[in-house]
């Protein structure tokens, strides 16, 4: 296989990355086949070294200014800058990326991290970004909305018991308290869609290499958060009955690749917990496989709320921990052929 980096196709417009627009599929498909012939790019099925690009939640809701949970990072333009670099990375490496696996944060109104689920004694709901503590559930400050419980097919009293179990389980993991998130990534909404420029790059890659993206849905369980694409935060209720399940098929598929490159949003949340869970799975099979995981450090940003929460240091500390575990930290501007551990 030809391993030199490719030029950026002329259709890519970096000034459009922060906007939502319609991808001209048929035109891009025609150009993609011409591009493949011009640069002698073979089908992905012929790859000797198989590389997967795992894109975590590169969706409008997180990546477009003005959308619900835009990840601006410390600069304020974090996700937009990340996606400009990401698109260029995909185009330059069309000939070596075997498959692209986008995760899609996918939500409905009645989920345990949305304001409608909680009610105080006066029928009021908590504001977005509120943290719901174990103590507040124990003291009855917040109750599981009985109307929402019935709609979800759960007895209201059992729902309240589950809420206590859920917050206690979250607390025991040491990750985060139960966070009330704004409604975001709503299935069927514009926020749920991939960023247009990234979608275009994925489509172009698919046509050039005769391969399809492996879309992964996460976050659609009503009774648990799901930061990581590997598994939800809580898998069972207080009686041990399963309420969600681990994504075993994805784990098996990822570990078949010679290299897995990870980018996306947000570095401080869904990205680091996906990596954390993936490393946990690797530890049970072959710890040396951590070396096949590559993180694009310049294609991900942490959650930073000006004047409020700043998860930058937590995200950086996690990346340092991953590096010590054998994960490779790379930059999108460096040719894949120069990355340690990859022999194209």
Short mmCIF file of C-alpha atoms in Angstrom, two decimals:
data_model
loop_
_atom_site.label_atom_id
_atom_site.label_comp_id
_atom_site.label_asym_id
_atom_site.label_seq_id
_atom_site.Cartn_x
_atom_site.Cartn_y
_atom_site.Cartn_z
CA UNK A 1 0.00 0.00 0.00
CA UNK A 2 1.12 3.55 -0.72
CA UNK A 3 1.67 5.10 2.71
CA UNK A 4 2.50 8.69 1.86
CA UNK A 5 0.10 11.32 3.13
CA UNK A 6 -2.47 12.50 0.63
CA UNK A 7 -3.39 16.07 -0.30
CA UNK A 8 -6.58 17.63 1.07
CA UNK A 9 -9.42 17.35 -1.51
CA UNK A 10 -10.43 20.76 -2.89
CA UNK A 11 -14.02 20.45 -1.62
CA UNK A 12 -12.97 20.72 2.05
CA UNK A 13 -13.72 24.20 3.38
CA UNK A 14 -12.35 24.80 6.90
CA UNK A 15 -14.56 27.87 7.26
CA UNK A 16 -17.67 25.66 7.12
CA UNK A 17 -16.72 23.40 10.04
CA UNK A 18 -18.64 25.47 12.59
CA UNK A 19 -21.87 25.37 10.54
CA UNK A 20 -24.67 22.92 9.74
CA UNK A 21 -25.26 22.21 6.06
CA UNK A 22 -26.37 19.53 3.60
CA UNK A 23 -23.69 17.20 2.27
CA UNK A 24 -23.99 16.82 -1.56
CA UNK A 25 -23.68 13.03 -1.47
CA UNK A 26 -23.90 12.19 -5.18
CA UNK A 27 -21.39 14.85 -6.16
CA UNK A 28 -18.99 13.79 -3.40
CA UNK A 29 -19.37 10.13 -4.39
CA UNK A 30 -18.40 10.89 -7.98
CA UNK A 31 -15.41 12.96 -6.86
CA UNK A 32 -14.39 10.28 -4.36
CA UNK A 33 -14.05 7.58 -7.02
CA UNK A 34 -12.00 9.94 -9.18
CA UNK A 35 -9.85 10.78 -6.15
CA UNK A 36 -9.26 7.09 -5.45
CA UNK A 37 -8.11 6.49 -9.03
CA UNK A 38 -5.97 9.64 -9.11
CA UNK A 39 -4.07 8.62 -5.98
CA UNK A 40 -4.19 4.82 -6.45
CA UNK A 41 -6.04 4.26 -3.19
CA UNK A 42 -6.99 0.58 -2.77
CA UNK A 43 -10.13 -0.80 -1.09
CA UNK A 44 -9.95 -1.14 2.69
CA UNK A 45 -10.38 -4.90 2.32
CA UNK A 46 -6.82 -5.05 0.97
CA UNK A 47 -5.21 -3.36 3.98
CA UNK A 48 -2.36 -5.35 5.46
CA UNK A 49 -2.34 -3.18 8.59
CA UNK A 50 -5.88 -2.44 9.73
CA UNK A 51 -6.51 0.88 11.45
CA UNK A 52 -9.76 2.02 13.06
CA UNK A 53 -10.59 5.66 13.75
CA UNK A 54 -12.99 5.83 16.72
CA UNK A 55 -14.77 9.18 16.78
CA UNK A 56 -16.50 9.92 20.08
CA UNK A 57 -19.67 12.01 19.81
CA UNK A 58 -18.57 14.36 17.01
CA UNK A 59 -22.12 15.71 16.87
CA UNK A 60 -23.63 19.16 16.46
CA UNK A 61 -24.87 19.21 20.05
CA UNK A 62 -21.24 19.19 21.29
CA UNK A 63 -19.36 20.76 18.39
CA UNK A 64 -21.33 23.68 16.94
CA UNK A 65 -21.34 27.04 18.79
CA UNK A 66 -24.76 27.83 20.17
CA UNK A 67 -25.84 24.20 20.48
CA UNK A 68 -26.79 22.64 23.81
CA UNK A 69 -23.46 21.33 25.14
CA UNK A 70 -20.91 23.01 22.92
CA UNK A 71 -17.39 22.06 24.01
CA UNK A 72 -15.44 25.29 23.73
CA UNK A 73 -12.50 24.16 25.85
CA UNK A 74 -10.21 26.79 27.34
CA UNK A 75 -10.01 28.73 24.05
CA UNK A 76 -13.75 28.92 23.45
CA UNK A 77 -13.30 27.45 19.96
CA UNK A 78 -12.13 24.01 21.06
CA UNK A 79 -14.44 21.58 19.24
CA UNK A 80 -14.44 23.65 16.04
CA UNK A 81 -10.65 23.75 15.93
CA UNK A 82 -10.51 20.04 16.79
CA UNK A 83 -12.81 19.16 13.90
CA UNK A 84 -10.84 21.22 11.38
CA UNK A 85 -7.78 19.20 12.34
CA UNK A 86 -9.80 15.98 12.37
CA UNK A 87 -11.16 16.47 8.84
CA UNK A 88 -7.67 17.19 7.52
CA UNK A 89 -6.39 14.09 9.32
CA UNK A 90 -9.04 11.88 7.70
CA UNK A 91 -8.39 13.24 4.21
CA UNK A 92 -4.61 12.99 4.50
CA UNK A 93 -4.89 9.38 5.69
CA UNK A 94 -7.72 8.03 3.53
CA UNK A 95 -5.33 5.38 2.25
CA UNK A 96 -4.47 3.91 5.67
CA UNK A 97 -7.65 4.29 7.76
CA UNK A 98 -9.50 1.01 7.28
CA UNK A 99 -12.70 1.87 9.13
CA UNK A 100 -14.25 4.84 10.90
CA UNK A 101 -16.42 4.14 13.94
CA UNK A 102 -18.49 7.15 15.04
CA UNK A 103 -20.29 6.99 18.38
CA UNK A 104 -23.63 8.77 18.57
CA UNK A 105 -24.83 10.10 21.91
CA UNK A 106 -28.55 9.42 21.63
CA UNK A 107 -31.21 10.68 24.03
CA UNK A 108 -34.94 10.98 24.70
CA UNK A 109 -36.77 13.45 26.98
CA UNK A 110 -37.44 10.95 29.79
CA UNK A 111 -33.97 9.93 30.93
CA UNK A 112 -32.41 9.92 34.37
CA UNK A 113 -30.12 12.88 33.66
CA UNK A 114 -32.86 15.24 32.44
CA UNK A 115 -34.65 17.81 34.58
CA UNK A 116 -38.14 16.36 33.95
CA UNK A 117 -37.25 13.21 35.91
CA UNK A 118 -36.87 15.02 39.25
CA UNK A 119 -39.45 16.83 41.38
CA UNK A 120 -39.29 18.49 44.79
CA UNK A 121 -42.22 18.58 47.22
CA UNK A 122 -43.63 21.61 45.38
CA UNK A 123 -43.46 19.99 41.95
CA UNK A 124 -40.45 22.02 40.82
CA UNK A 125 -37.68 20.55 38.64
CA UNK A 126 -33.93 21.14 39.09
CA UNK A 127 -32.09 23.48 36.75
CA UNK A 128 -29.75 22.09 34.09
CA UNK A 129 -26.22 21.41 35.38
CA UNK A 130 -27.55 20.73 38.90
CA UNK A 131 -25.76 17.94 40.77
CA UNK A 132 -28.03 15.44 42.52
CA UNK A 133 -26.34 14.00 45.60
CA UNK A 134 -27.03 10.83 47.56
CA UNK A 135 -27.86 12.99 50.58
CA UNK A 136 -30.53 14.91 48.65
CA UNK A 137 -32.21 11.65 47.64
CA UNK A 138 -31.98 10.27 51.19
CA UNK A 139 -33.54 13.44 52.59
CA UNK A 140 -36.27 13.57 49.96
CA UNK A 141 -35.15 16.87 48.43
CA UNK A 142 -35.64 15.29 45.02
CA UNK A 143 -37.98 12.47 44.09
CA UNK A 144 -38.36 10.51 40.89
CA UNK A 145 -41.21 12.18 39.02
CA UNK A 146 -44.07 9.64 39.46
CA UNK A 147 -45.64 10.57 36.11
CA UNK A 148 -42.35 9.97 34.31
CA UNK A 149 -41.88 6.69 36.21
CA UNK A 150 -45.28 5.41 35.06
CA UNK A 151 -44.52 6.41 31.48
CA UNK A 152 -41.29 4.40 31.69
CA UNK A 153 -43.19 1.40 33.05
CA UNK A 154 -41.72 1.69 36.55
CA UNK A 155 -43.66 1.79 39.81
CA UNK A 156 -43.10 5.27 41.37
CA UNK A 157 -42.04 3.83 44.74
CA UNK A 158 -39.62 1.44 43.06
CA UNK A 159 -38.34 4.32 40.95
CA UNK A 160 -37.48 6.27 44.10
CA UNK A 161 -35.65 3.26 45.55
CA UNK A 162 -33.78 2.92 42.29
CA UNK A 163 -32.80 6.60 42.36
CA UNK A 164 -31.17 6.08 45.75
CA UNK A 165 -29.40 2.97 44.47
CA UNK A 166 -28.29 4.82 41.36
CA UNK A 167 -26.80 7.85 43.13
CA UNK A 168 -25.05 5.59 45.65
CA UNK A 169 -23.58 3.51 42.83
CA UNK A 170 -22.33 6.61 41.02
CA UNK A 171 -20.80 7.93 44.23
CA UNK A 172 -18.99 4.65 44.79
CA UNK A 173 -17.34 4.80 41.36
CA UNK A 174 -15.72 8.16 42.14
CA UNK A 175 -16.52 9.57 38.71
CA UNK A 176 -19.20 12.24 39.02
CA UNK A 177 -22.33 12.93 40.99
CA UNK A 178 -25.55 12.53 39.03
CA UNK A 179 -25.58 15.54 36.71
CA UNK A 180 -28.76 17.09 35.33
CA UNK A 181 -27.80 17.81 31.75
CA UNK A 182 -29.64 20.14 29.36
CA UNK A 183 -31.69 18.28 26.77
CA UNK A 184 -29.17 17.40 24.09
CA UNK A 185 -28.42 14.89 21.33
CA UNK A 186 -32.14 14.27 21.02
CA UNK A 187 -32.86 11.48 18.55
CA UNK A 188 -34.36 12.98 15.40
CA UNK A 189 -33.05 16.46 16.16
CA UNK A 190 -30.38 18.51 14.42
CA UNK A 191 -28.14 18.31 17.48
CA UNK A 192 -27.97 14.53 17.18
CA UNK A 193 -26.42 14.62 13.70
CA UNK A 194 -22.72 14.44 12.97
CA UNK A 195 -20.98 17.74 12.27
CA UNK A 196 -21.55 18.33 8.55
CA UNK A 197 -17.86 18.67 7.62
CA UNK A 198 -17.01 15.49 9.52
CA UNK A 199 -19.97 13.64 7.99
CA UNK A 200 -18.73 14.68 4.58
CA UNK A 201 -15.24 13.36 5.35
CA UNK A 202 -16.71 10.04 6.57
CA UNK A 203 -18.84 9.70 3.45
CA UNK A 204 -15.88 10.51 1.20
CA UNK A 205 -13.75 7.91 3.02
CA UNK A 206 -16.50 5.31 2.65
CA UNK A 207 -16.74 5.78 -1.11
CA UNK A 208 -12.98 6.02 -1.69
CA UNK A 209 -12.26 2.83 0.28
CA UNK A 210 -15.43 0.80 -0.33
CA UNK A 211 -16.12 0.55 3.40
CA UNK A 212 -18.97 1.68 5.62
CA UNK A 213 -18.80 3.59 8.92
CA UNK A 214 -19.54 1.45 11.96
CA UNK A 215 -22.01 3.71 13.79
CA UNK A 216 -22.39 3.01 17.52
CA UNK A 217 -25.43 4.26 19.44
CA UNK A 218 -24.93 5.08 23.11
CA UNK A 219 -26.93 6.87 25.79
CA UNK A 220 -30.41 5.61 24.95
CA UNK A 221 -31.04 3.68 28.18
CA UNK A 222 -33.63 5.55 30.25
CA UNK A 223 -32.30 4.71 33.71
CA UNK A 224 -28.58 5.28 33.41
CA UNK A 225 -26.04 7.73 32.07
CA UNK A 226 -23.72 6.47 29.32
CA UNK A 227 -20.57 8.55 28.98
CA UNK A 228 -18.47 5.69 27.61
CA UNK A 229 -19.40 3.89 24.41
CA UNK A 230 -18.10 0.69 26.03
CA UNK A 231 -20.72 0.55 28.77
CA UNK A 232 -23.31 2.59 30.69
CA UNK A 233 -22.50 3.95 34.15
CA UNK A 234 -24.86 1.56 35.96
CA UNK A 235 -25.80 -1.88 34.61
CA UNK A 236 -28.26 -3.23 37.19
CA UNK A 237 -30.89 -2.14 39.70
CA UNK A 238 -30.78 -2.59 43.48
CA UNK A 239 -31.98 -6.21 43.09
CA UNK A 240 -29.29 -7.07 40.57
CA UNK A 241 -31.61 -7.12 37.56
CA UNK A 242 -29.98 -5.82 34.36
CA UNK A 243 -31.17 -2.43 33.12
CA UNK A 244 -28.46 -1.99 30.46
CA UNK A 245 -25.58 -3.92 28.95
CA UNK A 246 -21.97 -3.60 27.96
CA UNK A 247 -21.16 -3.19 24.25
CA UNK A 248 -19.39 -6.53 23.91
CA UNK A 249 -19.59 -6.56 20.10
CA UNK A 250 -17.75 -3.23 19.84
CA UNK A 251 -15.05 -4.36 22.26
CA UNK A 252 -14.40 -7.50 20.19
CA UNK A 253 -14.35 -5.53 16.96
CA UNK A 254 -11.97 -2.83 18.19
CA UNK A 255 -9.47 -5.35 19.51
CA UNK A 256 -9.27 -7.01 16.08
CA UNK A 257 -7.61 -3.91 14.62
CA UNK A 258 -3.85 -3.37 14.59
CA UNK A 259 -4.37 0.22 15.79
CA UNK A 260 -7.32 2.16 17.21
CA UNK A 261 -7.11 5.96 16.96
CA UNK A 262 -9.44 7.92 19.25
CA UNK A 263 -10.66 11.51 18.93
CA UNK A 264 -13.84 13.44 19.73
CA UNK A 265 -15.71 15.18 22.51
CA UNK A 266 -15.49 15.83 25.28
CA UNK A 267 -11.99 15.00 26.43
CA UNK A 268 -13.04 15.32 30.07
CA UNK A 269 -16.10 13.09 29.82
CA UNK A 270 -17.07 10.67 27.05
CA UNK A 271 -13.56 10.43 25.59
CA UNK A 272 -11.68 9.61 28.80
CA UNK A 273 -14.33 7.19 30.07
CA UNK A 274 -14.41 5.37 26.74
CA UNK A 275 -10.63 4.99 26.95
CA UNK A 276 -10.81 4.02 30.64
CA UNK A 277 -13.34 1.28 29.94
CA UNK A 278 -11.45 0.06 26.87
CA UNK A 279 -8.24 -0.24 28.90
CA UNK A 280 -10.17 -2.09 31.60
CA UNK A 281 -11.29 -4.64 29.02
CA UNK A 282 -7.78 -4.92 27.59
CA UNK A 283 -6.38 -5.60 31.07
CA UNK A 284 -8.39 -8.84 31.22
CA UNK A 285 -7.25 -10.09 27.83
CA UNK A 286 -3.78 -8.76 27.03
CA UNK A 287 -2.43 -5.60 28.77
CA UNK A 288 0.14 -5.19 25.98
CA UNK A 289 -2.70 -4.29 23.63
CA UNK A 290 -2.81 -0.85 25.29
CA UNK A 291 0.00 0.00 22.87
CA UNK A 292 -2.39 -0.29 19.93
CA UNK A 293 -4.50 2.61 21.28
CA UNK A 294 -3.61 6.07 19.92
CA UNK A 295 -5.11 9.33 21.18
CA UNK A 296 -5.26 12.40 18.95
CA UNK A 297 -4.58 14.97 21.64
CA UNK A 298 -5.20 17.90 19.29
CA UNK A 299 -8.64 16.62 18.20
CA UNK A 300 -10.38 16.69 21.58
CA UNK A 301 -11.19 19.37 24.17
CA UNK A 302 -12.38 19.37 27.79
CA UNK A 303 -15.58 20.84 29.17
CA UNK A 304 -14.97 24.39 30.37
CA UNK A 305 -17.83 26.61 31.53
CA UNK A 306 -16.50 30.20 31.78
CA UNK A 307 -16.71 31.42 35.34
CA UNK A 308 -17.76 27.95 36.50
CA UNK A 309 -16.57 24.40 35.93
CA UNK A 310 -13.22 23.67 34.29
CA UNK A 311 -12.35 20.01 33.69
CA UNK A 312 -9.05 20.71 31.89
CA UNK A 313 -6.75 19.48 34.65
CA UNK A 314 -8.81 16.33 35.21
CA UNK A 315 -8.72 15.53 31.49
CA UNK A 316 -4.97 16.15 31.23
CA UNK A 317 -4.33 13.97 34.28
CA UNK A 318 -6.33 11.16 32.68
CA UNK A 319 -4.28 11.38 29.47
CA UNK A 320 -1.08 11.24 31.53
CA UNK A 321 -2.42 8.12 33.26
CA UNK A 322 -3.29 6.53 29.92
CA UNK A 323 0.20 7.26 28.62
CA UNK A 324 1.76 5.52 31.61
CA UNK A 325 -0.48 2.52 30.88
CA UNK A 326 1.03 2.21 27.39
CA UNK A 327 -1.43 4.25 25.30
CA UNK A 328 0.23 6.39 22.61
CA UNK A 329 -0.46 10.14 22.60
CA UNK A 330 -0.14 11.62 19.11
CA UNK A 331 -0.94 14.70 17.08
CA UNK A 332 -3.03 14.74 13.93
CA UNK A 333 -0.39 16.74 12.04
CA UNK A 334 2.19 13.95 12.38
CA UNK A 335 2.14 11.30 9.61
CA UNK A 336 0.77 7.96 10.83
CA UNK A 337 3.82 6.29 9.28
CA UNK A 338 5.98 8.04 11.91
CA UNK A 339 3.89 6.95 14.90
CA UNK A 340 5.53 4.42 17.24
CA UNK A 341 4.30 0.86 16.90
CA UNK A 342 2.76 1.21 13.41
CA UNK A 343 4.52 -0.42 10.47
CA UNK A 344 2.60 0.35 7.29
#
